[in-house]
Short mmCIF file of C-alpha atoms in Angstrom, two decimals:
data_model
loop_
_atom_site.label_atom_id
_atom_site.label_comp_id
_atom_site.label_asym_id
_atom_site.label_seq_id
_atom_site.Cartn_x
_atom_site.Cartn_y
_atom_site.Cartn_z
CA MET Z 237 -25.29 56.08 -77.70
CA ASN Z 238 -23.44 56.35 -80.73
CA HIS Z 239 -20.21 57.72 -80.77
CA ARG Z 240 -17.57 58.45 -84.34
CA ARG Z 241 -14.50 60.23 -84.49
CA ILE Z 242 -14.71 64.42 -85.78
CA PRO Z 243 -12.49 65.56 -88.15
CA LYS Z 244 -10.03 67.64 -86.65
CA ARG Z 245 -11.21 71.27 -87.26
CA ARG Z 246 -14.90 70.38 -87.44
CA ALA Z 247 -13.45 69.13 -83.64
CA ALA Z 248 -12.42 72.58 -83.09
CA MET Z 249 -15.70 74.15 -84.54
CA ALA Z 250 -17.72 72.19 -81.87
CA GLY Z 251 -15.13 72.75 -79.43
CA GLY Z 252 -15.87 76.53 -80.19
CA ALA Z 253 -19.53 76.94 -79.67
CA VAL Z 254 -19.45 74.83 -76.60
CA VAL Z 255 -17.60 78.51 -75.00
CA ALA Z 256 -19.47 80.20 -75.97
CA LEU Z 257 -22.88 77.68 -75.24
CA VAL Z 258 -20.85 78.28 -71.25
CA ALA Z 259 -21.03 81.38 -71.80
CA ALA Z 260 -24.58 81.76 -72.32
CA GLY Z 261 -25.55 80.42 -69.53
CA VAL Z 262 -26.39 76.99 -70.40
CA THR Z 263 -25.57 73.64 -69.10
CA LEU Z 264 -24.15 71.01 -70.74
CA GLN Z 265 -24.68 67.21 -70.44
CA THR Z 266 -20.98 65.60 -71.48
CA ALA Z 267 -20.69 62.98 -74.38
CA ASN Z 268 -19.01 60.95 -72.25
CA ALA Z 269 -20.72 61.43 -69.28
CA SER Z 270 -21.59 57.60 -69.96
CA GLU Z 271 -18.61 56.28 -70.41
CA GLU Z 272 -17.77 57.13 -66.73
CA LYS Z 273 -14.88 54.18 -64.84
CA PRO Z 274 -17.82 51.53 -63.57
CA ALA Z 275 -17.06 51.53 -59.01
CA PHE Z 276 -15.48 48.29 -58.62
CA THR Z 277 -16.53 46.34 -55.82
CA VAL Z 278 -13.13 46.55 -53.01
CA LYS Z 279 -13.70 42.46 -51.94
CA GLN Z 280 -13.42 40.96 -47.73
CA LEU Z 281 -10.46 38.72 -47.59
CA SER Z 282 -8.77 36.73 -45.22
CA ALA Z 283 -5.11 37.47 -45.38
CA SER Z 284 -4.45 34.42 -46.28
CA ALA Z 285 -6.32 34.16 -49.57
CA ALA Z 286 -5.34 38.42 -49.90
CA GLY Z 287 -1.29 37.02 -50.13
CA ASN Z 288 -2.54 34.47 -52.95
CA LEU Z 289 -4.52 37.49 -54.91
CA ALA Z 290 -1.49 39.22 -54.59
CA SER Z 291 0.93 36.53 -55.80
CA THR Z 292 -1.71 36.98 -58.69
CA LEU Z 293 -1.46 40.12 -59.35
CA GLY Z 294 2.15 39.99 -58.78
CA LYS Z 295 2.48 37.34 -61.89
CA ASP Z 296 -0.34 39.48 -63.75
CA LEU Z 297 1.15 43.23 -63.64
CA GLY Z 298 4.47 42.15 -63.58
CA VAL Z 299 6.68 45.51 -63.00
CA ASP Z 300 3.37 47.61 -62.75
CA ALA Z 301 2.98 46.23 -59.91
CA ALA Z 302 5.02 47.41 -56.24
CA GLY Z 303 3.71 45.82 -53.86
CA ALA Z 304 1.00 44.92 -51.45
CA TYR Z 305 -0.07 44.09 -48.27
CA TYR Z 306 -3.21 43.11 -45.64
CA ASP Z 307 -5.22 46.17 -44.73
CA ALA Z 308 -6.80 44.37 -41.44
CA ASP Z 309 -9.30 46.97 -40.81
CA ALA Z 310 -10.92 46.48 -43.88
CA LYS Z 311 -10.36 43.17 -44.38
CA ALA Z 312 -8.91 43.93 -48.14
CA LEU Z 313 -5.66 43.99 -50.26
CA VAL Z 314 -3.98 47.12 -50.51
CA MET Z 315 -1.72 46.32 -53.87
CA ASN Z 316 0.79 49.12 -55.22
CA VAL Z 317 1.40 50.10 -58.51
CA VAL Z 318 2.70 52.61 -60.48
CA ASP Z 319 0.41 53.33 -63.09
CA GLU Z 320 -3.55 54.06 -63.65
CA ALA Z 321 -3.85 51.00 -66.04
CA ALA Z 322 -3.12 48.62 -63.50
CA ALA Z 323 -5.00 50.32 -60.74
CA GLU Z 324 -7.85 49.01 -63.08
CA SER Z 325 -7.07 45.51 -62.50
CA VAL Z 326 -6.64 45.48 -58.75
CA ARG Z 327 -10.24 47.32 -58.71
CA LYS Z 328 -11.60 44.35 -61.18
CA ALA Z 329 -9.21 41.51 -59.15
CA GLY Z 330 -11.32 43.21 -55.74
CA GLY Z 331 -9.03 45.18 -54.34
CA LYS Z 332 -7.52 48.28 -53.51
CA ALA Z 333 -5.00 49.67 -55.36
CA ARG Z 334 -2.80 52.90 -54.47
CA ILE Z 335 -0.21 54.35 -57.02
CA VAL Z 336 2.59 54.51 -55.32
CA GLU Z 337 6.23 56.48 -56.33
CA HIS Z 338 8.89 53.00 -56.60
CA THR Z 339 8.14 50.71 -58.34
CA LEU Z 340 9.69 47.06 -56.61
CA ALA Z 341 12.53 47.16 -59.14
CA GLU Z 342 13.72 50.74 -57.75
CA LEU Z 343 13.35 49.30 -54.67
CA LYS Z 344 15.31 46.04 -55.28
CA THR Z 345 17.53 48.08 -56.33
CA ALA Z 346 18.05 50.67 -53.15
CA ARG Z 347 18.16 47.47 -50.70
CA GLN Z 348 21.74 46.02 -53.52
CA THR Z 349 23.15 48.92 -52.55
CA LEU Z 350 23.00 48.75 -49.04
CA THR Z 351 24.30 45.44 -49.49
CA GLU Z 352 27.46 46.82 -51.11
CA ARG Z 353 27.97 49.60 -49.12
CA ALA Z 354 26.14 48.77 -46.19
CA THR Z 355 27.03 45.40 -44.45
CA ILE Z 356 27.71 46.66 -41.65
CA PRO Z 357 27.21 43.80 -38.09
CA GLY Z 358 23.93 45.19 -35.88
CA THR Z 359 21.66 46.08 -39.54
CA SER Z 360 18.52 44.81 -40.95
CA TRP Z 361 17.21 46.14 -43.73
CA ALA Z 362 12.99 45.21 -45.99
CA THR Z 363 10.86 46.97 -47.88
CA ASP Z 364 7.89 48.22 -46.47
CA PRO Z 365 4.97 48.50 -49.02
CA VAL Z 366 2.63 50.40 -46.43
CA THR Z 367 5.47 53.72 -46.85
CA ASN Z 368 6.60 52.35 -50.36
CA LYS Z 369 10.55 52.53 -49.30
CA VAL Z 370 13.77 50.53 -47.69
CA VAL Z 371 12.76 50.52 -44.24
CA VAL Z 372 16.80 50.42 -41.95
CA THR Z 373 16.62 49.23 -38.70
CA VAL Z 374 20.36 49.92 -36.77
CA ASP Z 375 20.81 48.34 -33.26
CA ARG Z 376 21.88 50.26 -30.37
CA THR Z 377 25.47 48.11 -31.29
CA VAL Z 378 26.13 50.50 -34.67
CA LYS Z 379 28.07 53.71 -33.57
CA GLY Z 380 30.65 56.01 -34.97
CA ALA Z 381 32.31 55.67 -38.06
CA ASN Z 382 29.95 52.37 -38.92
CA LEU Z 383 27.14 55.11 -37.80
CA THR Z 384 27.70 58.38 -40.11
CA LYS Z 385 28.59 55.87 -43.04
CA LEU Z 386 24.66 54.09 -43.44
CA GLN Z 387 23.71 57.21 -42.37
CA GLU Z 388 25.49 58.35 -44.78
CA VAL Z 389 24.45 55.58 -47.90
CA VAL Z 390 20.68 56.16 -47.10
CA LYS Z 391 20.42 59.87 -47.89
CA GLY Z 392 21.93 58.77 -50.87
CA LEU Z 393 19.40 56.38 -51.16
CA GLY Z 394 17.01 59.80 -51.54
CA ALA Z 395 13.07 58.86 -50.74
CA LYS Z 396 13.43 55.05 -50.88
CA ALA Z 397 14.39 54.67 -47.55
CA GLU Z 398 14.81 55.24 -44.24
CA LEU Z 399 16.41 54.99 -41.34
CA LYS Z 400 15.40 53.78 -37.82
CA LYS Z 401 17.00 53.13 -34.08
CA THR Z 402 15.59 49.84 -32.22
CA ALA Z 403 16.78 49.68 -28.49
CA GLY Z 404 18.16 46.03 -28.68
CA GLU Z 405 20.84 43.95 -29.76
CA PHE Z 406 20.31 41.69 -32.94
CA LYS Z 407 21.25 38.48 -32.67
CA PRO Z 408 20.16 35.13 -32.63
CA PHE Z 409 17.90 33.53 -30.09
CA ILE Z 410 19.98 30.34 -29.26
CA ALA Z 411 18.32 28.41 -27.21
CA GLY Z 412 12.55 27.54 -29.24
CA GLY Z 413 6.09 25.12 -29.75
CA ASP Z 414 7.78 22.94 -27.10
CA ALA Z 415 11.48 22.77 -26.15
CA ILE Z 416 13.39 20.63 -28.41
CA HIS Z 417 17.23 19.65 -26.65
CA SER Z 418 20.51 19.51 -28.30
CA GLY Z 419 24.99 18.98 -26.80
CA GLY Z 420 24.05 22.80 -27.51
CA GLY Z 421 21.43 23.90 -26.21
CA ARG Z 422 17.79 24.42 -26.11
CA CYS Z 423 15.41 25.69 -28.89
CA SER Z 424 11.83 25.18 -30.74
CA LEU Z 425 10.33 22.59 -32.25
CA GLY Z 426 8.47 24.34 -35.66
CA PHE Z 427 6.36 22.22 -37.29
CA ASN Z 428 5.99 18.35 -37.78
CA VAL Z 429 6.53 17.94 -41.69
CA VAL Z 430 6.40 14.98 -44.25
CA LYS Z 431 9.63 13.75 -45.88
CA ASP Z 432 9.76 10.48 -48.67
CA GLY Z 433 6.53 9.35 -46.75
CA GLU Z 434 8.85 10.01 -42.93
CA PRO Z 435 8.03 12.07 -40.00
CA HIS Z 436 10.44 14.51 -38.95
CA PHE Z 437 10.19 18.37 -38.74
CA ILE Z 438 11.58 21.71 -39.06
CA THR Z 439 13.50 24.29 -36.70
CA ALA Z 440 16.62 26.68 -37.37
CA GLY Z 441 19.36 26.52 -38.68
CA HIS Z 442 21.76 27.90 -35.57
CA CYS Z 443 20.14 26.19 -33.90
CA GLY Z 444 22.54 23.36 -34.91
CA GLU Z 445 24.55 21.61 -36.76
CA THR Z 446 23.48 18.17 -39.24
CA GLY Z 447 24.14 15.11 -37.21
CA SER Z 448 23.67 16.79 -34.15
CA GLU Z 449 21.43 14.61 -32.23
CA TRP Z 450 18.02 16.45 -30.04
CA SER Z 451 15.92 15.42 -27.06
CA GLU Z 452 13.05 16.63 -25.50
CA SER Z 453 14.12 17.50 -22.20
CA ALA Z 454 17.78 17.73 -21.54
CA GLY Z 455 19.92 14.34 -21.01
CA GLY Z 456 16.71 12.75 -22.32
CA PRO Z 457 16.98 9.87 -25.23
CA ALA Z 458 17.53 11.10 -29.09
CA ILE Z 459 13.98 11.34 -30.82
CA GLY Z 460 15.79 12.12 -34.10
CA SER Z 461 18.89 13.56 -35.96
CA MET Z 462 19.77 16.82 -37.47
CA VAL Z 463 19.93 15.84 -41.32
CA ASP Z 464 20.45 18.68 -43.00
CA SER Z 465 20.89 22.21 -41.56
CA GLN Z 466 20.99 25.51 -43.47
CA PHE Z 467 22.57 28.51 -41.81
CA PRO Z 468 23.74 31.88 -42.27
CA GLU Z 469 21.75 32.82 -45.09
CA ASN Z 470 18.93 30.82 -44.80
CA ASP Z 471 18.04 29.73 -41.34
CA PHE Z 472 16.59 26.42 -41.43
CA ALA Z 473 16.95 22.66 -40.51
CA LEU Z 474 15.60 19.08 -41.16
CA VAL Z 475 15.37 16.99 -38.43
CA LYS Z 476 14.30 13.16 -38.53
CA TYR Z 477 12.36 11.62 -35.61
CA SER Z 478 14.52 7.84 -34.57
CA GLY Z 479 12.15 6.49 -33.31
CA ASP Z 480 7.61 6.54 -32.01
CA THR Z 481 7.84 9.94 -30.85
CA GLU Z 482 3.97 11.33 -31.54
CA HIS Z 483 4.40 14.10 -34.27
CA PRO Z 484 0.64 15.37 -34.44
CA SER Z 485 0.64 18.13 -37.06
CA ALA Z 486 -0.09 21.48 -34.41
CA VAL Z 487 1.25 24.30 -32.18
CA ASP Z 488 1.20 23.94 -28.30
CA LEU Z 489 -0.84 26.95 -27.04
CA TYR Z 490 0.59 26.28 -23.65
CA ASN Z 491 -2.87 26.38 -22.52
CA GLY Z 492 -4.27 23.05 -22.89
CA SER Z 493 -4.66 22.75 -26.12
CA THR Z 494 -2.70 22.51 -29.32
CA GLN Z 495 -4.29 25.15 -32.80
CA GLU Z 496 -3.76 22.29 -36.02
CA ILE Z 497 -1.84 23.10 -38.91
CA THR Z 498 -3.49 21.68 -41.77
CA LYS Z 499 -1.15 23.97 -44.99
CA ALA Z 500 1.77 26.12 -45.31
CA GLY Z 501 1.71 29.56 -46.39
CA GLU Z 502 3.30 33.09 -47.21
CA ALA Z 503 3.00 36.15 -45.00
CA THR Z 504 1.67 39.37 -46.56
CA VAL Z 505 2.08 42.76 -44.77
CA GLY Z 506 -0.13 43.09 -41.95
CA MET Z 507 -1.27 39.70 -41.41
CA GLN Z 508 -1.93 38.82 -38.17
CA VAL Z 509 0.30 36.27 -36.65
CA SER Z 510 0.90 34.52 -33.66
CA ARG Z 511 4.17 32.63 -32.49
CA SER Z 512 5.12 29.33 -30.02
CA GLY Z 513 8.38 29.26 -28.17
CA SER Z 514 9.59 27.37 -25.36
CA THR Z 515 10.73 30.22 -23.50
CA THR Z 516 7.66 32.82 -24.15
CA GLN Z 517 4.84 30.80 -24.97
CA VAL Z 518 2.57 32.13 -26.83
CA HIS Z 519 2.37 35.39 -28.79
CA GLU Z 520 0.56 37.55 -31.06
CA GLY Z 521 2.28 40.80 -33.52
CA GLU Z 522 2.10 41.52 -36.75
CA VAL Z 523 3.87 40.84 -39.94
CA THR Z 524 5.33 44.52 -41.05
CA GLY Z 525 8.29 43.61 -43.62
CA LEU Z 526 9.13 40.95 -46.13
CA ASP Z 527 12.68 39.85 -47.61
CA ALA Z 528 14.64 40.97 -44.98
CA THR Z 529 17.96 41.01 -44.33
CA VAL Z 530 19.91 41.10 -40.86
CA ASN Z 531 23.46 41.37 -40.01
CA TYR Z 532 23.46 38.95 -36.36
CA GLY Z 533 26.68 40.16 -36.69
CA ASN Z 534 29.75 37.70 -37.13
CA GLY Z 535 29.50 37.14 -40.52
CA GLN Z 536 26.09 35.81 -39.59
CA ILE Z 537 24.06 37.75 -42.39
CA VAL Z 538 20.57 36.03 -43.39
CA ASN Z 539 17.58 37.35 -45.92
CA GLY Z 540 14.52 36.66 -47.48
CA LEU Z 541 13.07 36.96 -43.64
CA ILE Z 542 10.01 38.02 -42.49
CA GLN Z 543 10.11 40.58 -40.10
CA THR Z 544 7.47 41.10 -36.89
CA THR Z 545 6.09 43.11 -34.10
CA VAL Z 546 6.31 39.59 -32.37
CA CYS Z 547 8.19 39.24 -29.26
CA ALA Z 548 10.18 36.18 -28.18
CA GLU Z 549 13.59 36.08 -26.59
CA PRO Z 550 16.63 33.40 -26.67
CA GLY Z 551 15.18 29.18 -26.00
CA ASP Z 552 12.21 30.62 -29.09
CA SER Z 553 14.60 29.40 -31.61
CA GLY Z 554 12.66 27.50 -34.51
CA GLY Z 555 9.35 27.86 -32.97
CA SER Z 556 6.21 28.58 -34.64
CA LEU Z 557 4.79 30.90 -36.97
CA PHE Z 558 1.56 30.70 -38.37
CA ALA Z 559 -1.80 31.88 -38.54
CA GLY Z 560 -4.60 29.99 -38.06
CA ASP Z 561 -4.25 26.90 -38.59
CA THR Z 562 -1.35 27.64 -41.25
CA ALA Z 563 2.20 27.87 -41.05
CA ILE Z 564 4.39 31.19 -42.18
CA GLY Z 565 8.10 30.73 -39.24
CA LEU Z 566 10.12 29.90 -38.02
CA THR Z 567 11.90 31.84 -35.31
CA SER Z 568 15.25 33.51 -36.64
CA GLY Z 569 16.40 35.84 -33.85
CA GLY Z 570 16.26 40.10 -33.31
CA SER Z 571 16.18 42.30 -30.82
CA GLY Z 572 14.09 43.24 -27.17
CA ASP Z 573 12.10 40.77 -25.03
CA CYS Z 574 8.67 40.24 -24.39
CA SER Z 575 8.77 42.34 -21.87
CA SER Z 576 9.87 46.16 -23.93
CA GLY Z 577 9.26 44.94 -27.29
CA GLY Z 578 11.00 44.78 -30.75
CA GLU Z 579 11.52 43.00 -33.76
CA THR Z 580 11.85 39.65 -34.44
CA PHE Z 581 12.55 37.58 -37.41
CA PHE Z 582 10.98 35.07 -39.27
CA GLN Z 583 12.33 32.63 -41.52
CA PRO Z 584 9.00 31.43 -43.76
CA VAL Z 585 7.82 28.28 -43.44
CA THR Z 586 7.71 27.40 -47.74
CA GLU Z 587 10.54 28.22 -48.67
CA ALA Z 588 12.54 25.30 -45.45
CA LEU Z 589 9.39 23.34 -47.51
CA GLN Z 590 10.66 23.76 -50.66
CA VAL Z 591 14.52 23.10 -50.45
CA PHE Z 592 13.99 19.81 -47.83
CA GLY Z 593 11.62 18.47 -50.75
CA ALA Z 594 8.80 18.57 -47.31
CA GLU Z 595 5.02 19.05 -46.60
CA ILE Z 596 3.05 20.00 -43.47
CA GLY Z 597 1.86 17.36 -41.59
#
C-alpha cells in the first residue's frame, strides 16, 4: 500500500468521516494494518552465550540498558531497558525485552549513597536485575543504631532499594578444588593458569600475603610461592609453581573425576553454577547478583563480587566457581554453611586474569 502525507485540514475531514462510518456500523480496515511490528523469535541460549549477548547489547544500547539476567527455564536472555526503542533492539537480537523503571545509572547512584552513608560491617549490597533494585543484606551482627541508620538510608532510596536479613554472619572463608596450605591456614586452589609461559594458580587474596609459600598438605614441601595478593577491595592472589607438580586445567569433582576448564567467562544472573572446595567439596546453586559490595568488618570491604546461593564454609576460600568448562569465580566469603544455606560471594575470575596478565591453562 502506498502512503502519502495528508495536509492537516484534509486529515481532520478524513477523521470525521471515519467517525461517521463507525457510528453507522461500518467496519474499516486500518490503513496501517500492514505496518504492525514484526514478531521476533527469542533465541534459546546457554547461560554463557546469554552473557555474551547481554554484554554486546549493553554496549550498543548504552544508557538505555538497565541490566540483564538469564531465564533458565526458557533458556533465554532477559534484557532490562527503559524505552520501547531499546526494547525493539533487544528483540531483533533474539532476547526478551523488559521495560523497567530504573536505569543502571540510577542504581549505581543508589549504591554510591550506600557507600557514603551506610558503610557498616556485616552488610552487603548488589544490583538485582530481576527486581530492578539494589538489594541490601544485613547479617545477624547488625543491630541497634547501625540497623536503624541503614533502614533510614534504604528508605530514602525509595523503590530503588530493598533491605533483607540473613541469619548468618558475613566473613571471609579463611582456612578452600584441592586443599592448599601455608603457615596461615588452609584454602582451596581456584584455577591453574599460565603467566609469561610459566605455570601458576589463582586463589583468594585473603588466604595469604605476597611471599607466602604453599603446599599440598599441612607441613608438606612447598609447591609454590604467592607472587601477588590483593585484599581487601579485591580478593585474588597468584601463586607461581616452584616444582614439577602436575597442574592440569581442571577442577576436582571429588567423585573420582574432574571437570576440564578451557576458558574464563562472565557470570550472568540466573546462571547455574558449581563450586568446588576442600572443606565441603562440590555444591551447586545460582547467580543472584553482580557487582556486589561486602563489608566483612575490620576495614575489609570487597567490591565487584558475584553473589550466589551456593553454600560454602571455612577452608573453601579461593576454590573454583565454574559453569561446565568455564571458570567463573574464586570463593571469597559469605554467611551460613552447607547445612543451613546462606549467601556466598565470589571474585570474578576474568578480573583476576586481567590484572595478573594470565590466562586459563
